[in-house]
mmCIF file of N, CA and C in Angstrom:
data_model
loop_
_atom_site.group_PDB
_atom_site.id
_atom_site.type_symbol
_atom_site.label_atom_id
_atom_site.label_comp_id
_atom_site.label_asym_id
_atom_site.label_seq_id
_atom_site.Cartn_x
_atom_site.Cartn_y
_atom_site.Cartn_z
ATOM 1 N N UNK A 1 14.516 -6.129 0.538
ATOM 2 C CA UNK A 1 13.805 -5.021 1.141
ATOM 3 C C UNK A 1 13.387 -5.460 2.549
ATOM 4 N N UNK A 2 13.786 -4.535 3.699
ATOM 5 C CA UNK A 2 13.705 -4.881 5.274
ATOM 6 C C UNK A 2 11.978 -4.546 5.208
ATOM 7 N N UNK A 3 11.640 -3.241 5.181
ATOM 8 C CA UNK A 3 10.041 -3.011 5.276
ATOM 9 C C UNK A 3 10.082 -1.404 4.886
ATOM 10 N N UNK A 4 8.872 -1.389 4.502
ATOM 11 C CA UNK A 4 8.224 -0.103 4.154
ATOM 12 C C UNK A 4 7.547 0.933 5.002
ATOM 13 N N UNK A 5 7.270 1.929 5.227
ATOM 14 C CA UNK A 5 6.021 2.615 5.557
ATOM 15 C C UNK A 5 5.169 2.924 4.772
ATOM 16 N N UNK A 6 4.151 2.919 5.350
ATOM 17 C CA UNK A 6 2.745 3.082 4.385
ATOM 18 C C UNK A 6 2.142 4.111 4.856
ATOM 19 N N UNK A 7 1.378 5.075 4.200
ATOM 20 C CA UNK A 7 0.480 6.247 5.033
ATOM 21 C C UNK A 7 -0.668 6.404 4.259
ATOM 22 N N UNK A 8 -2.370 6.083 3.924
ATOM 23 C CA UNK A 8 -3.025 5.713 3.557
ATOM 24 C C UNK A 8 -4.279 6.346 4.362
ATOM 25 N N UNK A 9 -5.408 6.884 3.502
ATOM 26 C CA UNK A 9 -6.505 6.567 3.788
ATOM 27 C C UNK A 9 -7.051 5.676 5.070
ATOM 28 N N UNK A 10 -7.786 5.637 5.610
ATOM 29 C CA UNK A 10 -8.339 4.258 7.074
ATOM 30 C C UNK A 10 -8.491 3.366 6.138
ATOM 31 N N UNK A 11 -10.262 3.910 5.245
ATOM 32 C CA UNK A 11 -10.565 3.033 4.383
ATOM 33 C C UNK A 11 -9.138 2.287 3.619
ATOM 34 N N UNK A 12 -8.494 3.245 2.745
ATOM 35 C CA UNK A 12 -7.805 2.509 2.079
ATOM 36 C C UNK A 12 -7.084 1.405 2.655
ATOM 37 N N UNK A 13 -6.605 1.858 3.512
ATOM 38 C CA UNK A 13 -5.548 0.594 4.181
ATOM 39 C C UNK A 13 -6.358 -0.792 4.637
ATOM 40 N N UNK A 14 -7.815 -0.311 5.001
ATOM 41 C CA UNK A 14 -8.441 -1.378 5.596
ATOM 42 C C UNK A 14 -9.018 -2.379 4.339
ATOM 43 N N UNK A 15 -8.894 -1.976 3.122
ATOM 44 C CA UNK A 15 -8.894 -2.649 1.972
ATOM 45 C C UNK A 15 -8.133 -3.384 1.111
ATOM 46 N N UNK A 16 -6.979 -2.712 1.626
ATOM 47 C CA UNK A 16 -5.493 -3.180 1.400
ATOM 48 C C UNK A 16 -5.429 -4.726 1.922
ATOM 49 N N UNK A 17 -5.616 -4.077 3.631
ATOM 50 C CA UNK A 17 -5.191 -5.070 4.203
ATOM 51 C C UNK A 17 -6.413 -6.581 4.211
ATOM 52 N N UNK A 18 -7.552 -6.064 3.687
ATOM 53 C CA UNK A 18 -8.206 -7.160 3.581
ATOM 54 C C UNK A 18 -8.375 -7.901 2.228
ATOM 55 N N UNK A 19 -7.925 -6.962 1.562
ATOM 56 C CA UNK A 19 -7.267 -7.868 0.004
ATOM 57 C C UNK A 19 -6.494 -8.445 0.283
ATOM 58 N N UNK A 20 -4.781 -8.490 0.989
ATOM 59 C CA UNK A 20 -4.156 -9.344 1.435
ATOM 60 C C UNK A 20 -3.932 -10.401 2.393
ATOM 61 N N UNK A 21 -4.941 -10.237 3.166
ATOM 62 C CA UNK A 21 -4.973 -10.700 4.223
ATOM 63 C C UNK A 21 -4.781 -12.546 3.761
ATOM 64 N N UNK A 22 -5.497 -12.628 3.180
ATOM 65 C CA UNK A 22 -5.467 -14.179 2.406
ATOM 66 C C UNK A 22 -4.054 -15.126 2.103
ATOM 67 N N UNK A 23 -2.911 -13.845 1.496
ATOM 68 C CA UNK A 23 -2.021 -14.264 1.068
ATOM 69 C C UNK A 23 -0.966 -15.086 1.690
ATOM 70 N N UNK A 24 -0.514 -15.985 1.494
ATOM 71 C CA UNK A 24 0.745 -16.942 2.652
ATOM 72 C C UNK A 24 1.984 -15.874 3.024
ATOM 73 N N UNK A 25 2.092 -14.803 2.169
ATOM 74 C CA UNK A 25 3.486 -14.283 2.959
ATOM 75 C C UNK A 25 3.200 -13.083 3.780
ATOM 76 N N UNK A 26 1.948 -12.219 3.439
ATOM 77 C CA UNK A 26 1.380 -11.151 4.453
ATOM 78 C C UNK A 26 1.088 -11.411 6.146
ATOM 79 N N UNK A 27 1.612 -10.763 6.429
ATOM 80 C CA UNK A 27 1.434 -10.875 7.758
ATOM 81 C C UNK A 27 1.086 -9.492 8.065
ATOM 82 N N UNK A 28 0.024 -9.298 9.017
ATOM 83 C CA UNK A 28 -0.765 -8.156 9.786
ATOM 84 C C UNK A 28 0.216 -7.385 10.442
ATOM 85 N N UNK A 29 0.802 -5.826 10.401
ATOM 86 C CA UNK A 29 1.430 -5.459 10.856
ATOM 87 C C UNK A 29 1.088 -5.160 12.453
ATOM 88 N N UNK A 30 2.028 -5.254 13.061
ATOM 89 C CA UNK A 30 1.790 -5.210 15.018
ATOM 90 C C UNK A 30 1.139 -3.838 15.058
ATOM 91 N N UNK A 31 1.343 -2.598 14.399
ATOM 92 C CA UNK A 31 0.620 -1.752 14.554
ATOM 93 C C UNK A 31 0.099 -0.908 13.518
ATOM 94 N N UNK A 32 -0.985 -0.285 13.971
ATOM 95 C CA UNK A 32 -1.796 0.896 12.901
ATOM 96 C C UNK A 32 -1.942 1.764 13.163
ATOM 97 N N UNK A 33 -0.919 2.825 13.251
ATOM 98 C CA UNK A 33 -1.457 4.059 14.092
ATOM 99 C C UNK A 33 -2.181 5.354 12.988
ATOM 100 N N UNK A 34 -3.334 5.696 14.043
ATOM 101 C CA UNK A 34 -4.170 6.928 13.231
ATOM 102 C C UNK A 34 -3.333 7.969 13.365
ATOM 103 N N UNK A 35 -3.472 8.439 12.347
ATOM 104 C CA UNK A 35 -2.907 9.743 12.370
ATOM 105 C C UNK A 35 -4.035 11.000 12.017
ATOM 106 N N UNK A 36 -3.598 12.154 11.702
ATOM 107 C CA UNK A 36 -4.483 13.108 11.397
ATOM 108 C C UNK A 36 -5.572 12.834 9.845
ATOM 109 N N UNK A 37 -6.787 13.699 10.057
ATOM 110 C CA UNK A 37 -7.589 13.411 9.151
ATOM 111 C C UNK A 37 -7.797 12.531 8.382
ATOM 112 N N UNK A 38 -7.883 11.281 9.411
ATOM 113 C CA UNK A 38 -8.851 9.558 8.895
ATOM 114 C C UNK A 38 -7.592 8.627 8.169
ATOM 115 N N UNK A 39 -6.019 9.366 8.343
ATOM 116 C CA UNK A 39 -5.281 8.514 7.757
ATOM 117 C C UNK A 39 -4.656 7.395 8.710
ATOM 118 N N UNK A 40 -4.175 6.285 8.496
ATOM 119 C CA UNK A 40 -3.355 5.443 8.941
ATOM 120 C C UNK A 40 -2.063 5.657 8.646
ATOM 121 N N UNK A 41 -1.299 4.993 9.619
ATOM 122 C CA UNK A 41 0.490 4.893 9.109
ATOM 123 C C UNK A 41 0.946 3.424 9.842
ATOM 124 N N UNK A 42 1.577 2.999 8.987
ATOM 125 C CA UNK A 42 1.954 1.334 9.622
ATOM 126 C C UNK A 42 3.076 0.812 8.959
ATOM 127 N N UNK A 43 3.656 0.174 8.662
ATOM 128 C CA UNK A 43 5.562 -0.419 8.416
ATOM 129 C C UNK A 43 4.616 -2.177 8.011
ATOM 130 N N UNK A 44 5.485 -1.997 6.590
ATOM 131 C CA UNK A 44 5.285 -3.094 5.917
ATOM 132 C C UNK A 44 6.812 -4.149 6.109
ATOM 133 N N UNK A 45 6.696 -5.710 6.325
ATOM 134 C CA UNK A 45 7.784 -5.856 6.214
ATOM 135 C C UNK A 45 7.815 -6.017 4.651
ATOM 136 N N UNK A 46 8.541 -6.433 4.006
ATOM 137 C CA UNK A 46 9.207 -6.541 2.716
ATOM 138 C C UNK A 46 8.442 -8.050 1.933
ATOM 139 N N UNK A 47 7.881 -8.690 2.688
ATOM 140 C CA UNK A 47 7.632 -10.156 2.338
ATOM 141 C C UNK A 47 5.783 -9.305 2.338
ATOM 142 N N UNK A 48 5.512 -8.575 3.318
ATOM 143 C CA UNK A 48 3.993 -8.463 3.408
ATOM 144 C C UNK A 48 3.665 -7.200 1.932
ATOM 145 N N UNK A 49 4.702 -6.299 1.802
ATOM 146 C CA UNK A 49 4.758 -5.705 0.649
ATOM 147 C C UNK A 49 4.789 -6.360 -0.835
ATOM 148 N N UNK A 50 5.386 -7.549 -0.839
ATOM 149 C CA UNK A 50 5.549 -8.438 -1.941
ATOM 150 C C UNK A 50 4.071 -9.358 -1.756
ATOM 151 N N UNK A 51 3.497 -9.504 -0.906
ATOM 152 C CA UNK A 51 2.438 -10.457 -0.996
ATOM 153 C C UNK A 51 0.968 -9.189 -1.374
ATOM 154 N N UNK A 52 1.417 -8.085 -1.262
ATOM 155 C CA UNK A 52 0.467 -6.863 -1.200
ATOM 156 C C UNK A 52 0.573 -6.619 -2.545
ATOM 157 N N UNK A 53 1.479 -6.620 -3.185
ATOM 158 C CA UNK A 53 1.569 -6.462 -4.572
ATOM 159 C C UNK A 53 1.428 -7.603 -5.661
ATOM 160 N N UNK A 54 1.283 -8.289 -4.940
ATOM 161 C CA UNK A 54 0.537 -9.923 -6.135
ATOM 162 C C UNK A 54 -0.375 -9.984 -5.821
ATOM 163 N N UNK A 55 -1.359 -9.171 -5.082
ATOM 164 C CA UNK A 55 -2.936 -9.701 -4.727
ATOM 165 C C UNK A 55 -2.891 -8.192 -5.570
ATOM 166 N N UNK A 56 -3.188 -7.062 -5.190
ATOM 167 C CA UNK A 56 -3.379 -5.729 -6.472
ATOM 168 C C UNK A 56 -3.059 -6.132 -7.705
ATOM 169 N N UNK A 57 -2.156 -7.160 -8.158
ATOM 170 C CA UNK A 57 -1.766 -6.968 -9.704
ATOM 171 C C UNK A 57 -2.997 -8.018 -9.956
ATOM 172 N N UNK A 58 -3.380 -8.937 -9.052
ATOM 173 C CA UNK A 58 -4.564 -10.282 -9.226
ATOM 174 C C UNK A 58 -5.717 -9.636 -9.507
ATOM 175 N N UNK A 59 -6.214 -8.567 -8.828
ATOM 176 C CA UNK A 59 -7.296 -7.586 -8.693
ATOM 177 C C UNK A 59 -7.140 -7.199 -9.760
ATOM 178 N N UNK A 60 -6.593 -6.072 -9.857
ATOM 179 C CA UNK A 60 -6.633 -5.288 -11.577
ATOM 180 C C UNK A 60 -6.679 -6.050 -12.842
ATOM 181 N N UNK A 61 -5.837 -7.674 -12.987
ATOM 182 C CA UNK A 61 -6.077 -8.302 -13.648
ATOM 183 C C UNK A 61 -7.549 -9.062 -14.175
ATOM 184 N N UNK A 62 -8.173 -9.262 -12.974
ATOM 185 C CA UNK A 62 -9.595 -10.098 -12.666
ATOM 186 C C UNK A 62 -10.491 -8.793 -12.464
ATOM 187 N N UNK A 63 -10.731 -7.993 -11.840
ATOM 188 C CA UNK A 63 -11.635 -6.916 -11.606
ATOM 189 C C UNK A 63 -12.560 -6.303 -12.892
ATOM 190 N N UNK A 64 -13.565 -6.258 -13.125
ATOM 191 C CA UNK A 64 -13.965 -5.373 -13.997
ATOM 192 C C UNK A 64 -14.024 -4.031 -13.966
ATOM 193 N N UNK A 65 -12.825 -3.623 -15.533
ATOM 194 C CA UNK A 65 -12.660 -2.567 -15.433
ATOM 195 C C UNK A 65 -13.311 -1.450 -15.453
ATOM 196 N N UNK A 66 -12.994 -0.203 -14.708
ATOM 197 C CA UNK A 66 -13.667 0.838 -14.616
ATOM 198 C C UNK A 66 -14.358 0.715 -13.285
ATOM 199 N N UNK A 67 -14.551 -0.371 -12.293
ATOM 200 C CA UNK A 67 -15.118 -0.275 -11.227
ATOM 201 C C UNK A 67 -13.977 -0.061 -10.231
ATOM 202 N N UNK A 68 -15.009 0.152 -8.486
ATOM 203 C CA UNK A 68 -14.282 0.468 -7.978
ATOM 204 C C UNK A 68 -12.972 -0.354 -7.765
ATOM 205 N N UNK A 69 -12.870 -1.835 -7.507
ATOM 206 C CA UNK A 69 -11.333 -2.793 -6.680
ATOM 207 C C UNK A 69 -10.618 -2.133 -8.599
ATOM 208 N N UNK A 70 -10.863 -2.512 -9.356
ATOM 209 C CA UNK A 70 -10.136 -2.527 -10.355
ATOM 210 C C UNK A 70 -9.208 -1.260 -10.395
ATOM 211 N N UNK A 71 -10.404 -0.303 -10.305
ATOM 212 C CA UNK A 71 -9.564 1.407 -9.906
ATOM 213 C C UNK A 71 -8.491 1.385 -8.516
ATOM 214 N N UNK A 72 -8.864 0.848 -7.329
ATOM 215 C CA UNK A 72 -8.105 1.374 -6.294
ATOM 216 C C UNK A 72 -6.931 0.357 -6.851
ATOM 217 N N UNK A 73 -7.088 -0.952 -7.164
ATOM 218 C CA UNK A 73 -6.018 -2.063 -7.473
ATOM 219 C C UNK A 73 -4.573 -1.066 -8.336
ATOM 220 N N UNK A 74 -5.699 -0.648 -9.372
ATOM 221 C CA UNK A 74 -4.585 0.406 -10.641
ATOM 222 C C UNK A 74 -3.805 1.795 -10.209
ATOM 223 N N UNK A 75 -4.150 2.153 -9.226
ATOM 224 C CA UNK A 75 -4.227 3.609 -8.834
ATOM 225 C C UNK A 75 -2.852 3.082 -7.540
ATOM 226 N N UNK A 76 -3.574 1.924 -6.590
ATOM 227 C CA UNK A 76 -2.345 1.437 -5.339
ATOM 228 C C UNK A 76 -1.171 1.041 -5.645
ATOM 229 N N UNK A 77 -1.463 -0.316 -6.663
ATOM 230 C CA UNK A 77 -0.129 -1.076 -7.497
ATOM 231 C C UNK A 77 0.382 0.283 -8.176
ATOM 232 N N UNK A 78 0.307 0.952 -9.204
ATOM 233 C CA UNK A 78 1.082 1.981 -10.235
ATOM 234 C C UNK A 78 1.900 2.931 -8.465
ATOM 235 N N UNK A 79 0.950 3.280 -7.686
ATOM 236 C CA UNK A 79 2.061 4.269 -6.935
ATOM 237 C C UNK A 79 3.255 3.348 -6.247
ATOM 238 N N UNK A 80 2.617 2.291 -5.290
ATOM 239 C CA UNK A 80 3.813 1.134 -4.894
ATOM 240 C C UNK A 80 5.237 0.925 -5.733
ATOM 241 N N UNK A 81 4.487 0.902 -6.802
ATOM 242 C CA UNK A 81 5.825 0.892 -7.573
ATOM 243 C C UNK A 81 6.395 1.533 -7.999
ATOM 244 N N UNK A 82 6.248 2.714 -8.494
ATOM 245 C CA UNK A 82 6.724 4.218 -8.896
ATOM 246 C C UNK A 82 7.560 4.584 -7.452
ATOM 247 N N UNK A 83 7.388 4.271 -6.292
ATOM 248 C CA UNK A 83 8.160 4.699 -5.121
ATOM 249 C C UNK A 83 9.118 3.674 -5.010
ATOM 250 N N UNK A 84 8.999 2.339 -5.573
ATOM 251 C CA UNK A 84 9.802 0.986 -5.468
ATOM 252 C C UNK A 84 10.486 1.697 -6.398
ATOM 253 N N UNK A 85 10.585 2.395 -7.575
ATOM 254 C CA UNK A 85 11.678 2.160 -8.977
ATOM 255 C C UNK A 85 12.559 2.973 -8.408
ATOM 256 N N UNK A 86 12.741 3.737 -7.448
ATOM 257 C CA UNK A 86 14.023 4.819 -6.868
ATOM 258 C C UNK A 86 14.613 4.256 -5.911
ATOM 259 N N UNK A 87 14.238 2.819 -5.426
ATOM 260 C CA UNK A 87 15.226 2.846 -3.892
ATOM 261 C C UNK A 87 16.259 2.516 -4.832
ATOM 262 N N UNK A 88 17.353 2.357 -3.684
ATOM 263 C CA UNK A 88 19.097 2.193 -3.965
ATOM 264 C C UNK A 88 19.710 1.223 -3.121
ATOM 265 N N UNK A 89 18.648 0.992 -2.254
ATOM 266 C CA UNK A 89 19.259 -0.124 -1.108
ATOM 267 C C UNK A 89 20.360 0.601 0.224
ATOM 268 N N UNK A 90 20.485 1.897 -0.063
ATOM 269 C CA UNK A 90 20.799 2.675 0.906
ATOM 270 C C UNK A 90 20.741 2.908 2.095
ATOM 271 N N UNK A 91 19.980 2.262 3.017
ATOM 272 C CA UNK A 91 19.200 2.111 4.223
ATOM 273 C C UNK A 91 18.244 3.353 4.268
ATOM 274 N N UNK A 92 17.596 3.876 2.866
ATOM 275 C CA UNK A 92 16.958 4.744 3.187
ATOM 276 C C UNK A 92 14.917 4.096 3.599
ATOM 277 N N UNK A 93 14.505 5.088 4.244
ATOM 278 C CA UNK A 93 13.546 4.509 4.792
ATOM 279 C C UNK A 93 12.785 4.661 3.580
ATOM 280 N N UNK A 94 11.769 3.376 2.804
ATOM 281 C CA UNK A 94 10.928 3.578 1.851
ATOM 282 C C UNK A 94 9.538 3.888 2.808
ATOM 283 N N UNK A 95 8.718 5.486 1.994
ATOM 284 C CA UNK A 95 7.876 5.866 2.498
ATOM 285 C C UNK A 95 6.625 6.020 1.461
ATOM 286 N N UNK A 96 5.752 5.411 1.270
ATOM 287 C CA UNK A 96 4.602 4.876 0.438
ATOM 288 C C UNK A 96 3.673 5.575 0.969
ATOM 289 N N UNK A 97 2.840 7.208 0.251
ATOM 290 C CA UNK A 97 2.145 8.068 0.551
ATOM 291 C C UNK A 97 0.748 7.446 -0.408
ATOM 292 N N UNK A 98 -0.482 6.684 0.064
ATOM 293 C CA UNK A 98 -1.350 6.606 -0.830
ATOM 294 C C UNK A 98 -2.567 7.703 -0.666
ATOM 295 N N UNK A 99 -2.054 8.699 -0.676
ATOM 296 C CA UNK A 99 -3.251 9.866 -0.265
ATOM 297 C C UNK A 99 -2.965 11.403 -1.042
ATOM 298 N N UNK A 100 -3.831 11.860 -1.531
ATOM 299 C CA UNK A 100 -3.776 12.398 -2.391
ATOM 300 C C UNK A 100 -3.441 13.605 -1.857
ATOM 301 N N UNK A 101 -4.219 14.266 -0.972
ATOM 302 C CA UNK A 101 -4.605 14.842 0.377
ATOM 303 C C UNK A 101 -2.749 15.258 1.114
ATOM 304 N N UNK A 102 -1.771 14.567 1.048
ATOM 305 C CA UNK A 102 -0.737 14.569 1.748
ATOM 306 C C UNK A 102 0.453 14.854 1.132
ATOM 307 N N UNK A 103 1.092 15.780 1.316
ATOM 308 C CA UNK A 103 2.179 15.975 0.306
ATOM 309 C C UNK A 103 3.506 14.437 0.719
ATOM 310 N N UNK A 104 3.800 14.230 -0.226
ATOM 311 C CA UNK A 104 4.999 12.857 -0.339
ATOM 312 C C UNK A 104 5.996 13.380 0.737
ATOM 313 N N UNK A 105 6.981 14.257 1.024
ATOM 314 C CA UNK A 105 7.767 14.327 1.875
ATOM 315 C C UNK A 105 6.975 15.703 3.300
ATOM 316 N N UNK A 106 5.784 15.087 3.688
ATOM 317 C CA UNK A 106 5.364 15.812 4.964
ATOM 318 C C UNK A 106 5.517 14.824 5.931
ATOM 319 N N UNK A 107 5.611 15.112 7.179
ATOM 320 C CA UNK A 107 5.695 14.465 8.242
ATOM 321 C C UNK A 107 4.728 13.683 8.818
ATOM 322 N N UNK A 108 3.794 14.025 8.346
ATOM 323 C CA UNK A 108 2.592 13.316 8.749
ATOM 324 C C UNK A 108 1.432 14.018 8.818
#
């Protein structure tokens, strides 16, 4: 996997990214651009997506359940991957909508 897009909540992403931030293969993407109503949009490479998804599965594992990291951990990891189980390796662009608020194929 080359990289992802992500389109997220501010908060969310800024939780994301500070849950991972720790990890040896995440690296801070060069940009974050705001978009409309408090969301972010930013391009994961493939190594920072894989290090994003072993710190959420660490969280949900360790978190006590029913609180908030445990919930966003269960709610981020389950969609990440539900959008991971369809690629094809196609050069199609993977687009990771974590907002409830946003329909999956809108432009932004």
């Amino acid at each position: 996997m080359a990289s992802a897009e992500l389109i997220a909540h501010r908060d969310t992403w800024e939780w994301l990214a500070a849950l991972a931030v720790d990890h040896s293969h995440f690296r801070t993407p060069p940009s974050v651009e705001d978009i409309k109503e408090g969301r972010a949009q930013t391009v994961l490479s493939g190594r920072s997506l894989i290090a994003l998804l072993i710190e959420l599965w660490n969280t949900r594992s360790t978190a006590t359940p029913l609180q908030g990291d445990w919930a966003l951990a269960m709610t981020t990891y389950n969609r990440i991957a539900a959008e991971l189980t369809d690629v094809t390796g196609q050069g199609q662009t993977i687009r990771i909508v974590l907002d409830d608020g946003l329909p999956q194929d809108s432009g932004d």
